[in-house]
Amino acid sequence: MKTPDSYHRPDEIALKQQAHLIDCTWEGATVVELTGQVAELFPHVPVFSRHPFRVGGEENRFKDEIRREPLKITDEPMPVATVSKTYSLIQHRDILASVFRALKMIHIDISGVESSLLLSGYGERMHWSCAIPNMDFDPGDGHALVLRINSLNSVDTSTVLEITFSWYRLICSNGMMFGLKDSQLRRRHIQSLDPEDIAGYLKEQLDQLPKEKSLYATWFNTTVEPPGLGGWIDEEVAKKWGPHAAARVWNIGTSSTQASTARSNRSA
């Protein structure tokens, strides 16, 4: 199935991870966004090294320094953070390479897929996201759900490693996002990144897809009338999500109902 370009914009989980990346950036430093295939983005991902945190002959017994290594021959190393002696540095490049290899192990090739890479000011924080090919499906209304994989990492202890799956669905200007249940791998930087471990996690999550697809198809075939929708939004949605989200759910729900009614009338 050919997916419209608009379906491949960042989904809700990706946006939350990106917000973490941006919010943690010191003093409003810019965040760089790059797009392209994984192989094209890989050379732009910085590499970091670990050094004793010292001045002259005095070394801090509890801290190490993290430096960004030069990407160009004219660059100099740049200190970006201090971390605990027990902290395990996981490179951004290792995340991309491990996820890429893990997907290959379960027979998914993303080498030709357009992806998005966000890097904070000194590259200390990274967010990477792309769609999983051949996993999108139509629940029955002509608007596809696209499965995406998102990765968030830092080398300055501001966030743990996160790898998530999420569905993304776009209908006109109303964004409708769904997250796979229990679809988040979070790992503190205390061990190496093993592609086999990631492959096991990814396969476990992908095994849930038939159940997820069945659930969304059931939702699509469930009729909801506006009178019943209002009570649910006022009592349930507003209390759990707040009035602004409740208003958005109402607008999406009633717009969809009106659109469905209009289609039915035209068909009649």
Short mmCIF file of the C-alpha atoms (twelve columns), coordinates in Angstrom:
data_MODEL
# 
_entry.id   MODEL 
# 
loop_
_atom_site.group_PDB 
_atom_site.id 
_atom_site.type_symbol 
_atom_site.label_atom_id 
_atom_site.label_alt_id 
_atom_site.label_comp_id 
_atom_site.label_asym_id 
_atom_site.label_seq_id 
_atom_site.Cartn_x 
_atom_site.Cartn_y 
_atom_site.Cartn_z 
_atom_site.pdbx_PDB_model_num 
ATOM 1   C CA . MET A 1   0.000   0.000   0.000  1 
ATOM 2   C CA . LYS A 2   1.360   3.410   -0.913 1 
ATOM 3   C CA . THR A 3   1.142   5.687   2.097  1 
ATOM 4   C CA . PRO A 4   0.564   9.461   1.682  1 
ATOM 5   C CA . ASP A 5   3.511   11.562  2.775  1 
ATOM 6   C CA . SER A 6   1.413   13.238  5.458  1 
ATOM 7   C CA . TYR A 7   1.093   9.915   7.311  1 
ATOM 8   C CA . HIS A 8   4.819   9.891   7.925  1 
ATOM 9   C CA . ARG A 9   5.022   12.983  10.076 1 
ATOM 10  C CA . PRO A 10  5.996   12.423  13.734 1 
ATOM 11  C CA . ASP A 11  3.306   10.722  15.842 1 
ATOM 12  C CA . GLU A 12  2.245   11.474  19.421 1 
ATOM 13  C CA . ILE A 13  4.943   9.357   21.075 1 
ATOM 14  C CA . ALA A 14  7.609   10.834  18.808 1 
ATOM 15  C CA . LEU A 15  6.399   14.339  19.638 1 
ATOM 16  C CA . LYS A 16  6.583   13.647  23.383 1 
ATOM 17  C CA . GLN A 17  10.134  12.334  23.010 1 
ATOM 18  C CA . GLN A 18  11.080  15.322  20.878 1 
ATOM 19  C CA . ALA A 19  9.614   17.670  23.488 1 
ATOM 20  C CA . HIS A 20  11.852  16.031  26.084 1 
ATOM 21  C CA . LEU A 21  14.830  16.552  23.809 1 
ATOM 22  C CA . ILE A 22  14.003  20.237  23.276 1 
ATOM 23  C CA . ASP A 23  12.887  21.036  26.833 1 
ATOM 24  C CA . CYS A 24  16.148  19.703  28.256 1 
ATOM 25  C CA . THR A 25  18.310  21.726  25.894 1 
ATOM 26  C CA . TRP A 26  20.272  24.298  27.868 1 
ATOM 27  C CA . GLU A 27  19.449  27.989  27.508 1 
ATOM 28  C CA . GLY A 28  17.322  27.614  24.394 1 
ATOM 29  C CA . ALA A 29  20.057  26.078  22.234 1 
ATOM 30  C CA . THR A 30  18.772  25.077  18.810 1 
ATOM 31  C CA . VAL A 31  17.741  21.551  17.864 1 
ATOM 32  C CA . VAL A 32  18.861  20.393  14.426 1 
ATOM 33  C CA . GLU A 33  16.475  18.262  12.352 1 
ATOM 34  C CA . LEU A 34  17.761  16.087  9.507  1 
ATOM 35  C CA . THR A 35  15.783  13.800  7.212  1 
ATOM 36  C CA . GLY A 36  16.919  11.040  4.912  1 
ATOM 37  C CA . GLN A 37  17.608  7.331   4.792  1 
ATOM 38  C CA . VAL A 38  19.401  5.774   7.743  1 
ATOM 39  C CA . ALA A 39  22.663  5.387   5.832  1 
ATOM 40  C CA . GLU A 40  22.523  9.075   4.844  1 
ATOM 41  C CA . LEU A 41  21.906  10.264  8.418  1 
ATOM 42  C CA . PHE A 42  24.455  8.008   10.099 1 
ATOM 43  C CA . PRO A 43  27.561  10.128  9.281  1 
ATOM 44  C CA . HIS A 44  25.877  13.188  10.854 1 
ATOM 45  C CA . VAL A 45  25.440  11.459  14.224 1 
ATOM 46  C CA . PRO A 46  28.216  12.570  16.613 1 
ATOM 47  C CA . VAL A 47  30.529  10.204  18.476 1 
ATOM 48  C CA . PHE A 48  31.398  10.742  22.133 1 
ATOM 49  C CA . SER A 49  34.345  9.785   24.331 1 
ATOM 50  C CA . ARG A 50  34.898  9.504   28.068 1 
ATOM 51  C CA . HIS A 51  37.727  11.152  30.000 1 
ATOM 52  C CA . PRO A 52  38.722  11.763  33.625 1 
ATOM 53  C CA . PHE A 53  37.144  14.928  34.993 1 
ATOM 54  C CA . ARG A 54  40.212  16.837  36.126 1 
ATOM 55  C CA . VAL A 55  42.039  20.112  36.354 1 
ATOM 56  C CA . GLY A 56  45.832  19.830  36.192 1 
ATOM 57  C CA . GLY A 57  46.825  16.952  38.443 1 
ATOM 58  C CA . GLU A 58  43.557  16.918  40.418 1 
ATOM 59  C CA . GLU A 59  40.927  14.379  39.325 1 
ATOM 60  C CA . ASN A 60  37.356  14.109  40.547 1 
ATOM 61  C CA . ARG A 61  36.934  10.687  42.179 1 
ATOM 62  C CA . PHE A 62  33.208  10.481  41.363 1 
ATOM 63  C CA . LYS A 63  32.802  12.064  37.931 1 
ATOM 64  C CA . ASP A 64  33.979  11.601  34.336 1 
ATOM 65  C CA . GLU A 65  33.737  14.014  31.429 1 
ATOM 66  C CA . ILE A 66  31.874  13.261  28.188 1 
ATOM 67  C CA . ARG A 67  33.253  14.913  25.047 1 
ATOM 68  C CA . ARG A 68  31.860  15.112  21.531 1 
ATOM 69  C CA . GLU A 69  34.524  14.013  19.085 1 
ATOM 70  C CA . PRO A 70  35.151  16.049  15.893 1 
ATOM 71  C CA . LEU A 71  32.942  15.255  12.910 1 
ATOM 72  C CA . LYS A 72  35.196  17.326  10.627 1 
ATOM 73  C CA . ILE A 73  38.971  17.540  10.458 1 
ATOM 74  C CA . THR A 74  38.774  21.222  11.388 1 
ATOM 75  C CA . ASP A 75  36.693  20.604  14.532 1 
ATOM 76  C CA . GLU A 76  37.956  20.267  18.086 1 
ATOM 77  C CA . PRO A 77  36.606  17.969  20.839 1 
ATOM 78  C CA . MET A 78  33.763  19.585  22.788 1 
ATOM 79  C CA . PRO A 79  32.937  18.833  26.452 1 
ATOM 80  C CA . VAL A 80  29.197  18.246  26.810 1 
ATOM 81  C CA . ALA A 81  28.560  16.701  30.245 1 
ATOM 82  C CA . THR A 82  29.907  15.158  33.422 1 
ATOM 83  C CA . VAL A 83  28.644  11.723  34.452 1 
ATOM 84  C CA . SER A 84  29.058  9.263   37.296 1 
ATOM 85  C CA . LYS A 85  31.954  6.802   37.234 1 
ATOM 86  C CA . THR A 86  29.324  4.028   37.132 1 
ATOM 87  C CA . TYR A 87  27.557  5.470   34.088 1 
ATOM 88  C CA . SER A 88  27.722  3.352   30.902 1 
ATOM 89  C CA . LEU A 89  28.033  5.470   27.777 1 
ATOM 90  C CA . ILE A 90  25.792  4.281   24.924 1 
ATOM 91  C CA . GLN A 91  26.548  5.952   21.605 1 
ATOM 92  C CA . HIS A 92  23.746  7.352   19.448 1 
ATOM 93  C CA . ARG A 93  25.292  5.553   16.491 1 
ATOM 94  C CA . ASP A 94  25.093  2.271   18.369 1 
ATOM 95  C CA . ILE A 95  21.351  2.826   18.847 1 
ATOM 96  C CA . LEU A 96  20.748  3.317   15.126 1 
ATOM 97  C CA . ALA A 97  23.023  0.445   14.148 1 
ATOM 98  C CA . SER A 98  21.539  -1.935  16.721 1 
ATOM 99  C CA . VAL A 99  17.928  -1.153  15.819 1 
ATOM 100 C CA . PHE A 100 18.771  -1.465  12.114 1 
ATOM 101 C CA . ARG A 101 20.417  -4.866  12.660 1 
ATOM 102 C CA . ALA A 102 17.644  -6.003  14.999 1 
ATOM 103 C CA . LEU A 103 14.999  -5.246  12.367 1 
ATOM 104 C CA . LYS A 104 17.061  -7.090  9.760  1 
ATOM 105 C CA . MET A 105 17.143  -10.113 12.094 1 
ATOM 106 C CA . ILE A 106 13.351  -10.248 11.998 1 
ATOM 107 C CA . HIS A 107 13.322  -9.679  8.222  1 
ATOM 108 C CA . ILE A 108 12.406  -5.990  8.144  1 
ATOM 109 C CA . ASP A 109 14.563  -3.775  5.935  1 
ATOM 110 C CA . ILE A 110 14.395  -0.021  6.602  1 
ATOM 111 C CA . SER A 111 17.447  0.851   4.496  1 
ATOM 112 C CA . GLY A 112 15.337  2.691   1.910  1 
ATOM 113 C CA . VAL A 113 12.857  4.288   4.320  1 
ATOM 114 C CA . GLU A 114 12.840  8.032   4.943  1 
ATOM 115 C CA . SER A 115 13.603  8.777   8.598  1 
ATOM 116 C CA . SER A 116 13.915  11.786  10.870 1 
ATOM 117 C CA . LEU A 117 16.852  12.650  13.145 1 
ATOM 118 C CA . LEU A 118 16.820  15.372  15.800 1 
ATOM 119 C CA . LEU A 119 19.986  16.411  17.646 1 
ATOM 120 C CA . SER A 120 20.282  18.910  20.481 1 
ATOM 121 C CA . GLY A 121 22.799  21.754  20.423 1 
ATOM 122 C CA . TYR A 122 25.951  19.712  21.028 1 
ATOM 123 C CA . GLY A 123 24.394  16.427  19.937 1 
ATOM 124 C CA . GLU A 124 24.171  15.161  23.516 1 
ATOM 125 C CA . ARG A 125 20.531  14.176  22.980 1 
ATOM 126 C CA . MET A 126 19.125  12.358  19.959 1 
ATOM 127 C CA . HIS A 127 15.688  11.369  18.687 1 
ATOM 128 C CA . TRP A 128 15.329  9.138   15.614 1 
ATOM 129 C CA . SER A 129 12.094  7.963   13.992 1 
ATOM 130 C CA . CYS A 130 10.938  6.163   10.860 1 
ATOM 131 C CA . ALA A 131 7.966   4.212   9.514  1 
ATOM 132 C CA . ILE A 132 8.091   0.404   9.419  1 
ATOM 133 C CA . PRO A 133 7.548   -0.699  5.798  1 
ATOM 134 C CA . ASN A 134 4.641   -2.962  4.831  1 
ATOM 135 C CA . MET A 135 3.020   -2.724  8.269  1 
ATOM 136 C CA . ASP A 136 0.395   -0.046  7.576  1 
ATOM 137 C CA . PHE A 137 -3.211  -1.121  7.136  1 
ATOM 138 C CA . ASP A 138 -6.673  0.268   6.406  1 
ATOM 139 C CA . PRO A 139 -9.174  -0.427  9.225  1 
ATOM 140 C CA . GLY A 140 -12.011 -0.008  6.738  1 
ATOM 141 C CA . ASP A 141 -12.486 3.695   6.117  1 
ATOM 142 C CA . GLY A 142 -9.722  4.411   3.611  1 
ATOM 143 C CA . HIS A 143 -7.429  6.123   6.150  1 
ATOM 144 C CA . ALA A 144 -4.337  4.040   6.842  1 
ATOM 145 C CA . LEU A 145 -2.634  3.472   10.182 1 
ATOM 146 C CA . VAL A 146 1.151   3.580   9.869  1 
ATOM 147 C CA . LEU A 147 3.465   1.805   12.305 1 
ATOM 148 C CA . ARG A 148 6.520   3.814   13.378 1 
ATOM 149 C CA . ILE A 149 9.573   3.094   15.506 1 
ATOM 150 C CA . ASN A 150 11.022  5.858   17.702 1 
ATOM 151 C CA . SER A 151 14.312  5.987   19.599 1 
ATOM 152 C CA . LEU A 152 15.400  8.507   22.228 1 
ATOM 153 C CA . ASN A 153 18.879  8.590   23.777 1 
ATOM 154 C CA . SER A 154 21.240  10.911  25.633 1 
ATOM 155 C CA . VAL A 155 24.891  10.855  26.686 1 
ATOM 156 C CA . ASP A 156 24.431  13.415  29.477 1 
ATOM 157 C CA . THR A 157 22.088  11.404  31.794 1 
ATOM 158 C CA . SER A 158 19.080  13.601  30.894 1 
ATOM 159 C CA . THR A 159 17.096  10.567  29.684 1 
ATOM 160 C CA . VAL A 160 17.340  6.804   29.586 1 
ATOM 161 C CA . LEU A 161 17.344  4.959   26.285 1 
ATOM 162 C CA . GLU A 162 13.813  4.533   24.912 1 
ATOM 163 C CA . ILE A 163 12.703  2.461   21.927 1 
ATOM 164 C CA . THR A 164 8.980   2.575   21.134 1 
ATOM 165 C CA . PHE A 165 6.463   1.428   18.558 1 
ATOM 166 C CA . SER A 166 3.408   3.549   17.789 1 
ATOM 167 C CA . TRP A 167 0.602   3.755   15.266 1 
ATOM 168 C CA . TYR A 168 0.023   7.015   13.436 1 
ATOM 169 C CA . ARG A 169 -3.196  7.941   11.694 1 
ATOM 170 C CA . LEU A 170 -4.029  11.229  10.013 1 
ATOM 171 C CA . ILE A 171 -7.504  12.229  8.822  1 
ATOM 172 C CA . CYS A 172 -7.561  15.679  7.188  1 
ATOM 173 C CA . SER A 173 -6.281  18.141  9.810  1 
ATOM 174 C CA . ASN A 174 -7.303  16.009  12.796 1 
ATOM 175 C CA . GLY A 175 -4.357  13.971  14.015 1 
ATOM 176 C CA . MET A 176 -5.419  10.673  15.582 1 
ATOM 177 C CA . MET A 177 -2.619  8.703   17.250 1 
ATOM 178 C CA . PHE A 178 -2.559  5.259   18.813 1 
ATOM 179 C CA . GLY A 179 0.226   3.641   20.841 1 
ATOM 180 C CA . LEU A 180 0.845   -0.084  20.973 1 
ATOM 181 C CA . LYS A 181 0.141   -1.364  24.467 1 
ATOM 182 C CA . ASP A 182 3.286   -1.899  26.563 1 
ATOM 183 C CA . SER A 183 5.360   -0.944  23.541 1 
ATOM 184 C CA . GLN A 184 8.213   0.856   25.261 1 
ATOM 185 C CA . LEU A 185 11.683  -0.478  25.921 1 
ATOM 186 C CA . ARG A 186 13.421  1.680   28.522 1 
ATOM 187 C CA . ARG A 187 16.971  0.916   29.545 1 
ATOM 188 C CA . ARG A 188 19.343  2.786   31.789 1 
ATOM 189 C CA . HIS A 189 22.929  3.114   30.623 1 
ATOM 190 C CA . ILE A 190 24.318  0.239   32.649 1 
ATOM 191 C CA . GLN A 191 25.058  -2.353  29.976 1 
ATOM 192 C CA . SER A 192 25.948  -2.768  26.313 1 
ATOM 193 C CA . LEU A 193 23.311  -2.561  23.596 1 
ATOM 194 C CA . ASP A 194 22.706  -6.050  22.221 1 
ATOM 195 C CA . PRO A 195 20.854  -6.225  18.870 1 
ATOM 196 C CA . GLU A 196 19.562  -9.687  19.809 1 
ATOM 197 C CA . ASP A 197 17.854  -8.256  22.900 1 
ATOM 198 C CA . ILE A 198 16.305  -5.489  20.823 1 
ATOM 199 C CA . ALA A 199 15.263  -7.972  18.115 1 
ATOM 200 C CA . GLY A 200 13.499  -10.056 20.770 1 
ATOM 201 C CA . TYR A 201 11.650  -7.001  22.048 1 
ATOM 202 C CA . LEU A 202 10.698  -5.865  18.543 1 
ATOM 203 C CA . LYS A 203 9.445   -9.326  17.560 1 
ATOM 204 C CA . GLU A 204 7.396   -9.554  20.748 1 
ATOM 205 C CA . GLN A 205 5.748   -6.232  19.951 1 
ATOM 206 C CA . LEU A 206 5.173   -7.069  16.280 1 
ATOM 207 C CA . ASP A 207 3.458   -10.307 17.315 1 
ATOM 208 C CA . GLN A 208 0.740   -8.092  18.813 1 
ATOM 209 C CA . LEU A 209 -0.103  -6.535  15.438 1 
ATOM 210 C CA . PRO A 210 -2.900  -8.956  14.431 1 
ATOM 211 C CA . LYS A 211 -4.623  -8.298  17.764 1 
ATOM 212 C CA . GLU A 212 -4.138  -4.541  17.376 1 
ATOM 213 C CA . LYS A 213 -5.509  -4.571  13.830 1 
ATOM 214 C CA . SER A 214 -8.533  -6.570  14.931 1 
ATOM 215 C CA . LEU A 215 -9.179  -4.096  17.746 1 
ATOM 216 C CA . TYR A 216 -9.104  -1.068  15.428 1 
ATOM 217 C CA . ALA A 217 -11.324 -2.830  12.889 1 
ATOM 218 C CA . THR A 218 -13.820 -3.543  15.704 1 
ATOM 219 C CA . TRP A 219 -13.748 0.126   16.718 1 
ATOM 220 C CA . PHE A 220 -14.431 1.136   13.126 1 
ATOM 221 C CA . ASN A 221 -17.483 -1.126  12.931 1 
ATOM 222 C CA . THR A 222 -18.920 0.150   16.233 1 
ATOM 223 C CA . THR A 223 -21.652 2.754   15.734 1 
ATOM 224 C CA . VAL A 224 -21.649 5.714   18.131 1 
ATOM 225 C CA . GLU A 225 -24.421 8.330   17.991 1 
ATOM 226 C CA . PRO A 226 -23.754 11.988  19.031 1 
ATOM 227 C CA . PRO A 227 -26.143 11.934  22.053 1 
ATOM 228 C CA . GLY A 228 -24.239 9.091   23.671 1 
ATOM 229 C CA . LEU A 229 -20.902 10.593  22.718 1 
ATOM 230 C CA . GLY A 230 -21.532 13.804  24.687 1 
ATOM 231 C CA . GLY A 231 -22.114 12.064  28.011 1 
ATOM 232 C CA . TRP A 232 -19.002 9.913   27.662 1 
ATOM 233 C CA . ILE A 233 -16.848 12.927  26.804 1 
ATOM 234 C CA . ASP A 234 -18.215 14.998  29.716 1 
ATOM 235 C CA . GLU A 235 -17.973 12.245  32.305 1 
ATOM 236 C CA . GLU A 236 -14.970 10.178  31.255 1 
ATOM 237 C CA . VAL A 237 -12.729 12.047  28.810 1 
ATOM 238 C CA . ALA A 238 -12.875 15.457  30.496 1 
ATOM 239 C CA . LYS A 239 -12.021 14.003  33.916 1 
ATOM 240 C CA . LYS A 240 -9.067  11.922  32.688 1 
ATOM 241 C CA . TRP A 241 -7.679  14.087  29.883 1 
ATOM 242 C CA . GLY A 242 -8.905  17.587  30.759 1 
ATOM 243 C CA . PRO A 243 -11.346 19.967  29.020 1 
ATOM 244 C CA . HIS A 244 -9.113  20.867  26.066 1 
ATOM 245 C CA . ALA A 245 -8.557  17.243  25.066 1 
ATOM 246 C CA . ALA A 246 -12.265 16.540  25.644 1 
ATOM 247 C CA . ALA A 247 -13.202 19.393  23.297 1 
ATOM 248 C CA . ARG A 248 -10.850 18.000  20.666 1 
ATOM 249 C CA . VAL A 249 -12.353 14.512  21.006 1 
ATOM 250 C CA . TRP A 250 -15.820 16.047  20.597 1 
ATOM 251 C CA . ASN A 251 -14.794 17.941  17.460 1 
ATOM 252 C CA . ILE A 252 -13.150 14.875  15.929 1 
ATOM 253 C CA . GLY A 253 -16.066 12.627  16.872 1 
ATOM 254 C CA . THR A 254 -18.814 14.911  15.631 1 
ATOM 255 C CA . SER A 255 -16.892 15.830  12.472 1 
ATOM 256 C CA . SER A 256 -16.444 12.152  11.691 1 
ATOM 257 C CA . THR A 257 -20.132 11.504  12.387 1 
ATOM 258 C CA . GLN A 258 -21.189 14.385  10.183 1 
ATOM 259 C CA . ALA A 259 -18.864 13.229  7.424  1 
ATOM 260 C CA . SER A 260 -20.235 9.684   7.669  1 
ATOM 261 C CA . THR A 261 -23.826 10.980  7.572  1 
ATOM 262 C CA . ALA A 262 -23.058 13.117  4.541  1 
ATOM 263 C CA . ARG A 263 -21.530 10.151  2.725  1 
ATOM 264 C CA . SER A 264 -24.584 8.035   3.596  1 
ATOM 265 C CA . ASN A 265 -26.977 10.708  2.316  1 
ATOM 266 C CA . ARG A 266 -25.031 11.049  -0.934 1 
ATOM 267 C CA . SER A 267 -25.059 7.269   -1.358 1 
ATOM 268 C CA . ALA A 268 -28.838 7.187   -0.765 1 
# 
